[in-house]
CSV table of C-alpha atoms in Angstrom, one decimal:
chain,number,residue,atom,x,y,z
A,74,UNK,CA,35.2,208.5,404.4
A,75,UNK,CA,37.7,208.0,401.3
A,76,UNK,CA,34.5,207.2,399.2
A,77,UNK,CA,33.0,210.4,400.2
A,78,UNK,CA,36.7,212.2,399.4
A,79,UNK,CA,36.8,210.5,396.5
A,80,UNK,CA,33.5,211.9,395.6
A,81,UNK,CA,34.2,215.4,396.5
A,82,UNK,CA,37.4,215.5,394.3
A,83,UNK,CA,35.6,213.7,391.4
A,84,UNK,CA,32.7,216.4,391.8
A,85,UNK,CA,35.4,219.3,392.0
A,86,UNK,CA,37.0,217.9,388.9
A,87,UNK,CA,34.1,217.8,386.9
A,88,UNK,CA,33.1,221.3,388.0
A,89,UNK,CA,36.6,222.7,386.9
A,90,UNK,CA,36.5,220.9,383.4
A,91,UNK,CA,32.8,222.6,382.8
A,92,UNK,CA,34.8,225.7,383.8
A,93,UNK,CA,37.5,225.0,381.5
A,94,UNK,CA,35.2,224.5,378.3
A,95,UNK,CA,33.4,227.6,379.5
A,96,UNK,CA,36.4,229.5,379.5
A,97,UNK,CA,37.0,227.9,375.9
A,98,UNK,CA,34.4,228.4,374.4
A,99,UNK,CA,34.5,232.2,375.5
A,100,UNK,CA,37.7,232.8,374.7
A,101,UNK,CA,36.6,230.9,371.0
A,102,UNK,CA,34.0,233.3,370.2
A,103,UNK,CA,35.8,236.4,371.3
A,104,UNK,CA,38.6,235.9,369.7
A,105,UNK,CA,38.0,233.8,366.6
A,106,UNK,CA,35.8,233.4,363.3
A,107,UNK,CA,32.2,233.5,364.5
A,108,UNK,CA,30.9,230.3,362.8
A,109,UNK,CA,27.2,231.4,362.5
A,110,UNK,CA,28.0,234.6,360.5
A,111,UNK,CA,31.1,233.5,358.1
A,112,UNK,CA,30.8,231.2,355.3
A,113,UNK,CA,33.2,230.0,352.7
A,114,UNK,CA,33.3,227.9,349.5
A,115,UNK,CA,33.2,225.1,348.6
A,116,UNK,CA,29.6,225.0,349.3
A,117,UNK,CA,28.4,220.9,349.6
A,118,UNK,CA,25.5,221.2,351.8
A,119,UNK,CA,22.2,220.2,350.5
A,120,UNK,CA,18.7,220.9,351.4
A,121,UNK,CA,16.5,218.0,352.6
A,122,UNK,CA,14.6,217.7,349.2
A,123,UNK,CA,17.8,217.7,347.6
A,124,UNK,CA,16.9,220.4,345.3
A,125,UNK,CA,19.5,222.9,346.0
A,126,UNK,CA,22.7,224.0,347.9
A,127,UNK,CA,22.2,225.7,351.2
A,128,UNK,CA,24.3,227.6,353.8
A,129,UNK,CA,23.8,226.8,357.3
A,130,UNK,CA,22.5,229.6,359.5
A,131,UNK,CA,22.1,231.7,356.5
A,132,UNK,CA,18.7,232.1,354.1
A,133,UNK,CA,18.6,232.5,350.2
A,134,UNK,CA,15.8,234.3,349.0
A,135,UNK,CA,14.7,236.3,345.8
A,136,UNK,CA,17.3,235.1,342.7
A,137,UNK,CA,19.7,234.0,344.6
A,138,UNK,CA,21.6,231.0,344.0
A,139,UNK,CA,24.0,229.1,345.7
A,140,UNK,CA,27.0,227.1,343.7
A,141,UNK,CA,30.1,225.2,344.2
A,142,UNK,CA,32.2,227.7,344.5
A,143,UNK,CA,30.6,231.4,344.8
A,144,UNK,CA,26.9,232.4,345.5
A,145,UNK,CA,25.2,234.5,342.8
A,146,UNK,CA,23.2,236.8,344.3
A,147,UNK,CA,21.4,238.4,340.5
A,148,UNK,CA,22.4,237.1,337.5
A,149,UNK,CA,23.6,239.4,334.3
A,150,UNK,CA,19.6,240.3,333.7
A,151,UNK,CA,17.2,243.2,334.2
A,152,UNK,CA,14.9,243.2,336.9
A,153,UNK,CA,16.1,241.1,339.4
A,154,UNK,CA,16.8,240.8,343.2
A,155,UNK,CA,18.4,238.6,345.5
A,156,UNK,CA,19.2,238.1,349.1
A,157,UNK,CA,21.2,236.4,351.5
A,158,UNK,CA,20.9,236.7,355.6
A,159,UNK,CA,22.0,235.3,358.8
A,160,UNK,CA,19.3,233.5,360.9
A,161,UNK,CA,21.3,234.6,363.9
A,162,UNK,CA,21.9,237.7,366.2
A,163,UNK,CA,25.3,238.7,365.9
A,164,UNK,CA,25.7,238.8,369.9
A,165,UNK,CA,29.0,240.3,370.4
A,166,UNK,CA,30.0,243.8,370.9
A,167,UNK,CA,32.8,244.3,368.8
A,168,UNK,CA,33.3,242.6,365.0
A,169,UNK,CA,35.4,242.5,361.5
A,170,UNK,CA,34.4,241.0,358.7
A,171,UNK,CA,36.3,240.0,355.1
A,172,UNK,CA,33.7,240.2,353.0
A,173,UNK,CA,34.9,239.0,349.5
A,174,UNK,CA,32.6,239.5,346.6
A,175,UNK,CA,33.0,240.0,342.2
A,176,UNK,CA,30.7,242.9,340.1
A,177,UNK,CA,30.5,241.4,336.5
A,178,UNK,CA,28.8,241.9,333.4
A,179,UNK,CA,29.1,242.2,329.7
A,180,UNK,CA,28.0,245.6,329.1
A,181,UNK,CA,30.9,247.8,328.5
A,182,UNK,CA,29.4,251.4,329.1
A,183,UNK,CA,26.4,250.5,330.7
A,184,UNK,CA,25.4,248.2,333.7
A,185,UNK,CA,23.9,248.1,337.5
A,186,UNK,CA,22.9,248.5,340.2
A,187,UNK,CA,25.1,247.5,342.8
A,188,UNK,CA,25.0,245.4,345.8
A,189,UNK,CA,25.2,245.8,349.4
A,190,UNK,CA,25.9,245.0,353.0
A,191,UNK,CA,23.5,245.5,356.1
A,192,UNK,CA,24.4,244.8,359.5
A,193,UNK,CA,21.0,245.9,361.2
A,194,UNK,CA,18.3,244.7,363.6
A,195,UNK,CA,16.6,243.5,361.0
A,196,UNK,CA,15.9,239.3,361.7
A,197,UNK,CA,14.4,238.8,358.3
A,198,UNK,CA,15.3,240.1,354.5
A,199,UNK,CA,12.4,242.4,353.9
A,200,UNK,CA,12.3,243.5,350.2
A,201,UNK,CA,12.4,247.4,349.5
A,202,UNK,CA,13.5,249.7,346.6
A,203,UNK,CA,17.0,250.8,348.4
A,204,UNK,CA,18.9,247.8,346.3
A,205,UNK,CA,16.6,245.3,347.4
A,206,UNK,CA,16.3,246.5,351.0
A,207,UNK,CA,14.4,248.9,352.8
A,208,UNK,CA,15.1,252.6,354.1
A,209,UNK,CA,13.9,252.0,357.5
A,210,UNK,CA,16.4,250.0,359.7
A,211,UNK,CA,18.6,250.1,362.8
A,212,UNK,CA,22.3,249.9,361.8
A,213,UNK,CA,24.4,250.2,359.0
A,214,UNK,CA,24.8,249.8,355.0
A,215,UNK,CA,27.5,249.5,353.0
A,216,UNK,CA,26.6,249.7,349.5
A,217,UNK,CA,28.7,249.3,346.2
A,218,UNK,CA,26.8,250.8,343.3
A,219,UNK,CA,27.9,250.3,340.3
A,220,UNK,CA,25.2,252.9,339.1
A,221,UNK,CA,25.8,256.7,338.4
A,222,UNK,CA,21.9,258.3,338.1
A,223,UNK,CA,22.4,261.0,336.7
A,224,UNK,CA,20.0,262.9,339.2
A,225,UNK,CA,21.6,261.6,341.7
A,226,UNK,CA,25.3,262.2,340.5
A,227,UNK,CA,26.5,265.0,343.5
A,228,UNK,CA,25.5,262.4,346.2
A,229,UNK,CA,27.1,259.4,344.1
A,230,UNK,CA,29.4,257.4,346.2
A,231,UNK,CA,31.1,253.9,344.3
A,232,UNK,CA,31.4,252.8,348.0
A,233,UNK,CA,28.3,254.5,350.1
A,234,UNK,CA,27.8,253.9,354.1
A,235,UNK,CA,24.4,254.5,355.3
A,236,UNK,CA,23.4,254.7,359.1
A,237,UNK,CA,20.3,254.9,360.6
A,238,UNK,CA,18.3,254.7,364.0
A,239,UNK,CA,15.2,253.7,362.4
A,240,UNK,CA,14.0,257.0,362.3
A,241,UNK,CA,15.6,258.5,359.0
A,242,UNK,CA,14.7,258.5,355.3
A,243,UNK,CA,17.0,257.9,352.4
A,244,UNK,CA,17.0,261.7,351.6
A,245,UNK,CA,18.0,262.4,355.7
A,246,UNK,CA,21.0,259.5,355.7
A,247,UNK,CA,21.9,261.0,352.6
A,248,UNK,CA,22.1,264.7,353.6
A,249,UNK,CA,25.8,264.2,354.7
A,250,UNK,CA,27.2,261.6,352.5
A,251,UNK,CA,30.2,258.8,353.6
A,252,UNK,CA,32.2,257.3,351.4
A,253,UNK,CA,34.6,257.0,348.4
A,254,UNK,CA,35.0,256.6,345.0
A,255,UNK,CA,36.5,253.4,343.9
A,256,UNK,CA,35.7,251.1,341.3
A,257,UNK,CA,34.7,247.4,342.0
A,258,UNK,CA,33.5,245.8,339.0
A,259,UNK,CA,35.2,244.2,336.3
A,260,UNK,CA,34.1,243.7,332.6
A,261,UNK,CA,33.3,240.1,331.4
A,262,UNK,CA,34.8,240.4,328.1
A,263,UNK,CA,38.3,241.8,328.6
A,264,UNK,CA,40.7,239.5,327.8
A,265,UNK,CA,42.5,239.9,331.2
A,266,UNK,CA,39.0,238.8,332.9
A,267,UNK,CA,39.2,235.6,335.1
A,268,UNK,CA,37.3,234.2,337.9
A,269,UNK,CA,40.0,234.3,340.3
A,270,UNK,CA,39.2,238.4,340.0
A,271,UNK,CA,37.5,239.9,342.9
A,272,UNK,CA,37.1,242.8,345.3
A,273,UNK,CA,37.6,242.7,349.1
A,274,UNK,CA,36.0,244.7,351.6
A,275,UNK,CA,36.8,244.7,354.9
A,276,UNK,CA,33.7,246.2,358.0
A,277,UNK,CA,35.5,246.8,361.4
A,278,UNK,CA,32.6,247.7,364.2
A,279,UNK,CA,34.8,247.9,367.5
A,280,UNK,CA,33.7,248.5,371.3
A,281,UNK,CA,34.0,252.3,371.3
A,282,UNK,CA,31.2,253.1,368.2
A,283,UNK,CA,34.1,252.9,365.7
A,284,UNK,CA,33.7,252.0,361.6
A,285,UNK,CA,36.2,251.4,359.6
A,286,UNK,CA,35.8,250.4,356.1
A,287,UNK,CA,38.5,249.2,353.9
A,288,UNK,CA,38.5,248.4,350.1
A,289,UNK,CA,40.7,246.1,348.2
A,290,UNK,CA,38.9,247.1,344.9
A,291,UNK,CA,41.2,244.5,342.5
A,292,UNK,CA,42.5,241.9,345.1
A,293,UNK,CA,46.0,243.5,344.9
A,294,UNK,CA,46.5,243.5,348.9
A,295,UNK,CA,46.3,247.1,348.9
A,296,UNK,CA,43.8,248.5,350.9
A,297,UNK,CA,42.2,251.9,350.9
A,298,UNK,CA,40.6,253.4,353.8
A,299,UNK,CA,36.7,254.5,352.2
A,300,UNK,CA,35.8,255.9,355.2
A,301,UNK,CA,36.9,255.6,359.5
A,302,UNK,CA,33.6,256.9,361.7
A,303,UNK,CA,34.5,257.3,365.0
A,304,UNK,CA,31.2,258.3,366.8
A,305,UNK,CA,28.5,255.8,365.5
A,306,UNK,CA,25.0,257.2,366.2
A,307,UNK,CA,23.4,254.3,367.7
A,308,UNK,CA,22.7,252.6,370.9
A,309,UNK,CA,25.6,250.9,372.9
A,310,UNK,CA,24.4,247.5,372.5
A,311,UNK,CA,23.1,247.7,369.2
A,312,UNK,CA,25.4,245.2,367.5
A,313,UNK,CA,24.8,242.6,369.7
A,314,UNK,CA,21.4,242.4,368.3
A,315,UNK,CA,22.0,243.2,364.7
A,316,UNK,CA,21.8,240.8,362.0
A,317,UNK,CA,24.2,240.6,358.6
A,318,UNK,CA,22.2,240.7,354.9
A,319,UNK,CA,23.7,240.6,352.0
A,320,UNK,CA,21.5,242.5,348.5
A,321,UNK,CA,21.8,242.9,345.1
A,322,UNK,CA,19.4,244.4,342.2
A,323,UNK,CA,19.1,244.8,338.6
A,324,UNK,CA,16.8,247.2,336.9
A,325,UNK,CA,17.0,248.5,333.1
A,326,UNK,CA,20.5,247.7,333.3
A,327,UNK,CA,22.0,244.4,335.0
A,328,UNK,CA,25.1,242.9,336.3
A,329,UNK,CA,26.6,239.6,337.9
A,330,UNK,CA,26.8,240.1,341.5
A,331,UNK,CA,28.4,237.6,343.2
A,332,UNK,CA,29.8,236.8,346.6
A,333,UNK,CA,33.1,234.2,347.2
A,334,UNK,CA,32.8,234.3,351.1
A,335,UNK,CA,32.5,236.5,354.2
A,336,UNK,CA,34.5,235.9,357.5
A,337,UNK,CA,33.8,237.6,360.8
A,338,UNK,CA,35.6,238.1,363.7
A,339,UNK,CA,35.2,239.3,367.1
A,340,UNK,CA,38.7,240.5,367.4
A,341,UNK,CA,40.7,242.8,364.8
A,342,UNK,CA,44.1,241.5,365.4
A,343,UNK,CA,43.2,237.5,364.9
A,344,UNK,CA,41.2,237.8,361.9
A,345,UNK,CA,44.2,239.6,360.4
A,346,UNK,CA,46.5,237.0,361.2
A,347,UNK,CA,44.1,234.0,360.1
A,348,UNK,CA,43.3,236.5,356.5
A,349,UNK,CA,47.3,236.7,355.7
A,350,UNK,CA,47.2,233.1,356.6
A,351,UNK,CA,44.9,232.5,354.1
A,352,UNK,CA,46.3,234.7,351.6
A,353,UNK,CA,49.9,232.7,351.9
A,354,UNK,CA,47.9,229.5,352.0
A,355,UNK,CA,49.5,226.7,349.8
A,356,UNK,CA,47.7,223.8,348.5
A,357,UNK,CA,50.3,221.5,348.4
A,358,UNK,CA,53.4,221.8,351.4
A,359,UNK,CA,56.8,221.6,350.6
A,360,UNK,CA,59.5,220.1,352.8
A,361,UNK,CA,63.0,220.4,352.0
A,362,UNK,CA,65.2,218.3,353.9
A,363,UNK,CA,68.8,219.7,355.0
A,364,UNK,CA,70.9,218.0,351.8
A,365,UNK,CA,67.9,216.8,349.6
A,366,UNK,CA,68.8,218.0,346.2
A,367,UNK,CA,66.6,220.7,344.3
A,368,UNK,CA,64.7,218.5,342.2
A,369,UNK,CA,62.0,217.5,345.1
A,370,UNK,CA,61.8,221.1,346.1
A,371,UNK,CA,61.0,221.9,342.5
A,372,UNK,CA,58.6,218.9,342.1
A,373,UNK,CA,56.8,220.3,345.0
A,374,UNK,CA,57.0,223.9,343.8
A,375,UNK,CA,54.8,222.3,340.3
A,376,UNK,CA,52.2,220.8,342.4
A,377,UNK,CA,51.7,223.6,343.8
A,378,UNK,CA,51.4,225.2,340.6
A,379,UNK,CA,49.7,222.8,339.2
A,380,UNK,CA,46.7,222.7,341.7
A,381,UNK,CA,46.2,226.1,341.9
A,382,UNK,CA,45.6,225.8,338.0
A,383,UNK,CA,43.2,223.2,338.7
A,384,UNK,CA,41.8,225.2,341.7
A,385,UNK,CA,41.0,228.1,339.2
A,386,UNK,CA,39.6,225.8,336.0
A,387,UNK,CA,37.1,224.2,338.4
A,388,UNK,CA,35.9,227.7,339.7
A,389,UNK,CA,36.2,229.1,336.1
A,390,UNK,CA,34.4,226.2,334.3
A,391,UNK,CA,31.1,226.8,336.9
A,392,UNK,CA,31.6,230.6,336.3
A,393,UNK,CA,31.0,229.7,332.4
A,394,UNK,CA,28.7,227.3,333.5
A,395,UNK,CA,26.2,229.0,335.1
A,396,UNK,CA,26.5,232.4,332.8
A,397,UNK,CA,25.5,229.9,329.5
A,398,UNK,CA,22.8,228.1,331.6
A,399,UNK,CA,21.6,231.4,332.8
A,400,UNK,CA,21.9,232.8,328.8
A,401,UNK,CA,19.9,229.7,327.8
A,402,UNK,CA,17.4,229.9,330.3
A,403,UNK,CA,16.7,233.4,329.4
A,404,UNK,CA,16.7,232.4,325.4
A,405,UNK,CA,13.9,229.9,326.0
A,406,UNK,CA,12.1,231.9,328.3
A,407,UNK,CA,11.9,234.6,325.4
A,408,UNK,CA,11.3,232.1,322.5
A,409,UNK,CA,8.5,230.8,324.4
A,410,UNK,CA,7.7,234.2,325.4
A,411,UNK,CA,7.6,235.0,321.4
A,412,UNK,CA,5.9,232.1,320.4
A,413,UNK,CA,2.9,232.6,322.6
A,414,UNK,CA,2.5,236.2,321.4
A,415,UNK,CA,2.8,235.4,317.7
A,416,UNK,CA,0.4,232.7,318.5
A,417,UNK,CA,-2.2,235.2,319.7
A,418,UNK,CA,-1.1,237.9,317.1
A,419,UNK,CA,-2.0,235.0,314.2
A,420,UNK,CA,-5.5,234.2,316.0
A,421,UNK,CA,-6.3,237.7,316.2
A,422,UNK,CA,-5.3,238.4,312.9
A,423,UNK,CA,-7.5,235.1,311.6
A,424,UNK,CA,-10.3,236.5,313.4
A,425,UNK,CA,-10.5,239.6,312.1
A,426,UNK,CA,-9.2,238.6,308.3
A,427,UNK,CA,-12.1,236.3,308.9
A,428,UNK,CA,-14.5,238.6,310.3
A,429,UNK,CA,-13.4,241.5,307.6
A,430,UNK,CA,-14.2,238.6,304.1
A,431,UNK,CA,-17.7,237.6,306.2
A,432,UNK,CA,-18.8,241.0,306.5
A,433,UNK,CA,-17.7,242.3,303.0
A,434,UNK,CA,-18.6,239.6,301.1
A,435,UNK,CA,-22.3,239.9,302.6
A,436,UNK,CA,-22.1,243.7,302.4
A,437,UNK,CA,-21.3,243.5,298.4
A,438,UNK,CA,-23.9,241.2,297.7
A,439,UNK,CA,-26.7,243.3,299.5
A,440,UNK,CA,-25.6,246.2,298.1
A,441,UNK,CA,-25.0,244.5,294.8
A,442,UNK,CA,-28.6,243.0,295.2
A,443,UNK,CA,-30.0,246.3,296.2
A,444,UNK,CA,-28.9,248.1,293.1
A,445,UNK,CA,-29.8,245.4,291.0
A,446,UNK,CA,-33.5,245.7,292.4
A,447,UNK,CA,-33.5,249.5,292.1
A,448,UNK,CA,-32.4,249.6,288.7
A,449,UNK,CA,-34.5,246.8,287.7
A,450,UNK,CA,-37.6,248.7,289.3
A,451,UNK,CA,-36.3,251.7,288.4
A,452,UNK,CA,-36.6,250.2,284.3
A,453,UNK,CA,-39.9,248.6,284.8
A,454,UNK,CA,-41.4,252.1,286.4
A,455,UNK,CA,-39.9,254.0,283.4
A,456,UNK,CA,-40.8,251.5,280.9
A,457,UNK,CA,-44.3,251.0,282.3
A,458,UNK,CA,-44.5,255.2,282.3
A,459,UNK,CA,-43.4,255.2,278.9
A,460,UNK,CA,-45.9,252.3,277.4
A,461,UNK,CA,-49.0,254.5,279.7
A,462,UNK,CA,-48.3,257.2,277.7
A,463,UNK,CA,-47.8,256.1,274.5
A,464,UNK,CA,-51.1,254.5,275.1
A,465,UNK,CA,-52.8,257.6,276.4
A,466,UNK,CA,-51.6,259.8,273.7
A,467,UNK,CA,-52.9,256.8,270.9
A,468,UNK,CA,-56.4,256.5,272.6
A,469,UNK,CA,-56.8,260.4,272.5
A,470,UNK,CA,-55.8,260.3,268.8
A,471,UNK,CA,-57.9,257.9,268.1
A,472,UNK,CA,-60.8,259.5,269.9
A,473,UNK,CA,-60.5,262.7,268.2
A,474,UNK,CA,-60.5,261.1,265.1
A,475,UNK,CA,-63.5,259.4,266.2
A,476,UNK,CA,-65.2,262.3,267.2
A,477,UNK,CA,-64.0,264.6,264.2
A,478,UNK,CA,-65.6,261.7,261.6
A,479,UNK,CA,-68.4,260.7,263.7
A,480,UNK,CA,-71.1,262.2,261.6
A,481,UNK,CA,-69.4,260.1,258.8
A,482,UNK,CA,-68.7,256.7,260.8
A,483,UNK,CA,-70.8,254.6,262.6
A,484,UNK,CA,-70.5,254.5,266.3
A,485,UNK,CA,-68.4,252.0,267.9
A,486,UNK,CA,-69.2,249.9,270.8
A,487,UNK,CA,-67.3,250.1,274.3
A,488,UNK,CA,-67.0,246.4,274.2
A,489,UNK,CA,-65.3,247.0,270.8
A,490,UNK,CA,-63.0,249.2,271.8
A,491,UNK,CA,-61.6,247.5,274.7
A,492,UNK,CA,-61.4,243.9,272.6
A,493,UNK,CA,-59.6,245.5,270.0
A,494,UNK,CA,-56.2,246.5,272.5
A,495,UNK,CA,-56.1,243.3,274.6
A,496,UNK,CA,-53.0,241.9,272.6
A,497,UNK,CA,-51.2,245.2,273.3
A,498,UNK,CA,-52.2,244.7,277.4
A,499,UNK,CA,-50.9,240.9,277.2
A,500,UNK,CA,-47.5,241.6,275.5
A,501,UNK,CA,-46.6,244.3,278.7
A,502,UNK,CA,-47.7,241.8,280.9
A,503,UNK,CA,-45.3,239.1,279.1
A,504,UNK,CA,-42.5,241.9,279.0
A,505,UNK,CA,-42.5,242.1,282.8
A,506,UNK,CA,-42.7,238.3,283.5
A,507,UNK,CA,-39.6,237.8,281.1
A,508,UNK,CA,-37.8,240.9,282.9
A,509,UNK,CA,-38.8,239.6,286.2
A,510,UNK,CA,-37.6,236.2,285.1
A,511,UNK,CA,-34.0,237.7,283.7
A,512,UNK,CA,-33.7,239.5,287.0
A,513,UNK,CA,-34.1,236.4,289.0
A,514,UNK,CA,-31.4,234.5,287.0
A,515,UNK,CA,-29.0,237.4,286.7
A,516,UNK,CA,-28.8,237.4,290.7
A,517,UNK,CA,-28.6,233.9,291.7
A,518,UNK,CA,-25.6,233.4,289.0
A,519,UNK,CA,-24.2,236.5,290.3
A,520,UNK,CA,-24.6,235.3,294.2
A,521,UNK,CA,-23.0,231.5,293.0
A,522,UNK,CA,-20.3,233.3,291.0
A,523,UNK,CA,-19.3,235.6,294.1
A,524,UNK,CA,-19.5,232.9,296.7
């Protein structure tokens, strides 16, 4: 009987510890960060090839890459796009995120696009032309564009929210535009620039369809209210199964887009507390003791100093890091880019240099050869014309004198005749061997001389 009490009470205790934890946990994801959508540097985790940093729960894709101390979503280069999104459903109904991030670049008058925010239904990044996402989605946007298109200037928004129920178009979510102007980037080569500089943004969803959207655009602590929805038009229960992305693009013009961290809450109140916590966060405690003198207070007060300096030259030595990696990257990549075209450029141009010399070379020397012939014939006709009827005209003079003194002179024989002009016939004949000779001479000296 005391075994089977003792059993009972041991069975009951159990059953209220598991009740306990439950409770725990509950009141753990209710009311504090929510582990699965929040991340923070430093970043140390490493994939399994050991290739790259990672994020738990969360997936890189496009140009994004993941360093020590902040995630660079695009780089200061055209044409790019990067990603980053949660593997998990959000799966509460009510939630506030921190979401800290720095717009960079070197161009002082011109730069872009922008980056963005999506909590939507959306499980996977799918790539579209709506800075990196696409137009069709269930859920929200919140989109910093650092981009003023000139066609698009009246429904320009620095800070733009976009809500859809799957149904609407860019140019429908658009028709009534949300949001504020307030600048969020910072210029890479102002003297004043440092890594420590960054914009804040802070998404409140909250049971009763509320949005709030706050902007800390130069991480002063002051916070401006971009826009406060009270109605949401979706379903009751769609955060629950909503997802958070996080985009960025580049076209003609580019920018830096990086992200330091984003925290989210299921309660307002505690991630408030556990922000200004952070924000008063010392790296090294002091302790003053009731009559200690000042000099250990102030010996704590330079460590504190001191680390904070070391904090910001280990974040600001990666910063430089990766921008003259990613300028040397990009220098190779059009060296070798420019090598391979002059390459083909000097092949072509051998080719056809070659081609061109082949084909005039033979062209001159059968045209050359072609006029020589004509002339040469064009002699020999005229000469051989010329010696016919020289000939002709002598033979007829000589017959009419033969026939006017025939009654005086004694007829001459045929055989006579002929015989007496077969030195004239065998000096033409050696006249047009010696010219056909000359010819024969003249062009293969000519040919030799020209090749």
């Amino acid at each position: 009987r005391y075994y089977f009490v003792l059993k009972m009470i041991i069975i009951n205790s159990t059953n209220f510890l598991i009740l306990l934890l439950i409770l725990i946990s509950i009141n753990k994801i209710n009311g504090e960060i929510l582990s699965s959508h929040s991340f923070e540097p430093p970043f140390e985790n490493i994939d399994s090839l050991g290739g790259q940093r990672i994020i738990p729960n969360w997936r890189a894709g496009g140009t994004t890459v993941i360093n020590s101390n902040f995630i660079r979503i695009t780089p200061d280069r055209q044409s790019k796009k990067g990603a980053l999104w949660s593997r998990k459903a959000i799966n509460v109904p009510a939630m506030s995120s921190v979401f800290k991030f720095r717009i960079s670049g070197q161009g002082k008058n011109f730069f872009g696009d922008g980056m963005a925010v999506w909590i939507v239904q959306n499980a996977y990044y799918t790539e579209g032309a709506l800075h990196g996402f696409i137009d069709k989605f269930v859920g929200i946007g919140v989109i910093f564009d650092t981009f003023k298109n000139t066609e698009n200037l009246a429904i320009h928004r620095d800070v733009t929210i976009l809500i859809n129920d799957g149904e609407k178009t860019y140019e429908a979510m658009t028709q009534e535009v949300q949001g504020c102007n307030i600048n969020v980037r910072y210029h890479n080569e102002r003297a004043d620039f440092s890594v420590t500089d960054m914009s804040k943004a802070r998404i409140t969803v909250d049971d009763n369809h509320r949005l709030q959207v706050l902007v800390d655009a130069k991480n002063t602590g002051e916070w401006t209210t971009c826009v406060d929805i009270t109605d949401l038009p979706l379903q009751k229960d769609w955060l629950k199964k909503a997802y958070i992305g996080i985009t960025a693009t580049t076209g003609q013009l580019a920018d830096n887009h990086d992200v330091i961290s984003l925290t989210s809450y299921s309660d307002y109140e505690v991630m408030e507390k556990v922000e200004e916590e952070k924000d008063n966060k010392r790296l090294f405690e002091s302790f003053p003791g009731k009559d200690f003198d000042e000099r250990i207070t102030r010996l704590e007060e330079t460590m504190n100093d001191v680390l904070s300096k070391f904090n910001v030259l280990d974040h600001h030595i990666e910063h430089e890091f990766v921008a003259a990696n990613d300028h040397i990257d990009n220098m190779i990549a059009k060296l070798n880019s420019k090598e391979e075209s002059a390459e083909t450029r000097i092949e072509d141009l051998e080719t056809l240099v070659k081609k061109q010399v082949d084909g005039s070379i033979t062209d001159r020397l059968d045209k050359l050869e072609t006029q020589m012939k004509g002339n040469l014939d064009k002699k020999i006709n005229t000469l051989e014309t010329t010696i016919d009827r020289k000939l002709t005209n002598k033979i007829n003079a000589k017959e009419k004198l033969n026939n006017n003194n025939k009654s005086k002179e004694p007829e001459i024989s045929t055989s006579s005749c002929n015989c007496s002009y077969w030195p004239f016939y065998l000096s033409i004949l050696v006249n047009l061997g010696a010219c056909s000779w000359f010819y024969y001479v003249f062009y293969m000296s000519k040919k030799k001389h020209l090749l």
